[in-house]
Amino acid sequence: MSKKLLLGVNVDHVATLRQVRGTSYPDPVEVALLAEKAGADYITMHLREDRRHIQADDVLRLKQLQTTYLNLEVAITDEMLDFAVDVSPQDCCLVPEKREELTTEGGLDVANQLDLVKKAVDKLHKANIRVSLFIDTDIDQIQAAADSGAKVVEFHTGHYADAPAEDKERYLNNLTDGFALADKLGLLVNAGHGLTVENVSSVAQIEYVKELNIGHSIVARSVMVGIEQAVSEIREAMGLGFVN
Ligand code: PXP
């Protein structure tokens, strides 16, 4: 029997579109509920310290309304860890955060801040929240993740996704080796970042992969597949009728 691979849909960039205009739409929660209907196994939201996309209220509303479960991404700060404990998502993914970055550019440096990570993992475990650490496929980081007490890691696939065609295989081999090591150390292994319809299948086929977390490409694609209907609807509202 083939393994059951889970899809986590990240709706952060629906909120990005809302925040640039300060409107109430598009609502990431409404989109998350549609994603669940379409087969998302769970929903991911990243509450960033600068609140550039998802707001605390989005997380609270999603938690009330969703039919699957929440994977909340946060940085390791007291404020965020307290918020996670209050919200009580099934999963909490600890990520590094830099104010100036466009997106989460690299994995969490677990090896050089093991005590801090251990304390965060411990606090979330005590609240019955499963913790995953977003890391690069680096041997020291994988070992440190296992030492931290976390049961799950999520590998950063952005380097593979961004690599030029001639380097893709090297990055994929690196990911594959990372998966094998993490599995050997008893960790569940997920992956995400930069995955698209074009590049996801190679990662989905790696042995040991349990869940893939995908956001930006799905939100971007939904614009492409939805624009015709959106234009038709506004024409109709203007009394212009449909175009065949
Ligand atoms: N996993 C983590 C930990 C992330 O921070 C992100 C980006 O927010 C993703 C997965 C999804 O990446 P993308 O939006 O490129 O699909």
CSV table of N, CA and C in Angstrom, one decimal, residues 8 17 45-46 54 59 73 89 110-111 115 122 140 153 157 167 174 176 234 244:
chain,number,residue,atom,x,y,z
A,8,GLY,N,-0.4,20.1,3.8
A,8,GLY,CA,-0.7,21.3,4.6
A,8,GLY,C,-0.8,22.5,3.7
A,17,LEU,N,-2.4,39.8,0.6
A,17,LEU,CA,-3.2,40.5,-0.4
A,17,LEU,C,-4.2,41.4,0.4
A,45,MET,N,-0.7,28.5,9.3
A,45,MET,CA,-0.7,30.0,9.4
A,45,MET,C,0.6,30.3,10.1
A,46,HIS,N,1.3,31.4,9.6
A,46,HIS,CA,2.5,31.9,10.3
A,46,HIS,C,2.2,33.2,10.9
A,54,ILE,N,-0.7,37.3,8.4
A,54,ILE,CA,-1.7,36.8,9.3
A,54,ILE,C,-1.8,37.6,10.6
A,59,VAL,N,-6.0,33.5,13.3
A,59,VAL,CA,-5.7,32.2,13.9
A,59,VAL,C,-6.8,31.8,14.8
A,73,GLU,N,2.8,28.4,12.8
A,73,GLU,CA,4.2,28.7,12.7
A,73,GLU,C,4.5,29.9,13.5
A,89,PRO,N,-2.9,24.8,19.0
A,89,PRO,CA,-3.0,24.1,17.7
A,89,PRO,C,-2.5,22.7,17.9
A,110,VAL,N,19.2,25.4,15.2
A,110,VAL,CA,19.0,24.7,16.5
A,110,VAL,C,20.3,24.4,17.2
A,111,ALA,N,21.3,24.1,16.4
A,111,ALA,CA,22.6,23.6,17.0
A,111,ALA,C,23.2,24.7,17.9
A,115,ASP,N,19.7,25.2,24.0
A,115,ASP,CA,18.9,25.4,25.3
A,115,ASP,C,17.6,26.2,25.1
A,122,ASP,N,9.8,22.1,25.2
A,122,ASP,CA,9.3,21.6,26.4
A,122,ASP,C,8.0,22.3,26.8
A,140,ASP,N,24.4,18.6,11.5
A,140,ASP,CA,24.5,19.1,12.9
A,140,ASP,C,23.1,19.6,13.3
A,153,VAL,N,10.6,17.2,12.4
A,153,VAL,CA,11.3,18.3,11.7
A,153,VAL,C,10.6,18.6,10.4
A,157,THR,N,12.8,23.3,1.8
A,157,THR,CA,13.0,22.9,0.5
A,157,THR,C,13.3,24.0,-0.5
A,167,ASP,N,21.6,21.9,-11.0
A,167,ASP,CA,22.0,21.6,-9.6
A,167,ASP,C,20.9,20.9,-8.8
A,174,ASN,N,20.7,15.8,-1.4
A,174,ASN,CA,21.0,16.3,0.0
A,174,ASN,C,19.7,16.1,0.9
A,176,THR,N,17.3,14.0,0.3
A,176,THR,CA,17.0,12.6,0.6
A,176,THR,C,17.9,12.0,1.7
A,234,ILE,N,-17.6,40.8,-12.2
A,234,ILE,CA,-17.7,42.3,-12.1
A,234,ILE,C,-18.4,42.8,-13.3
A,244,ASN,N,-18.3,35.2,-24.0
A,244,ASN,CA,-18.1,33.8,-24.2
A,244,ASN,C,-16.6,33.5,-24.4
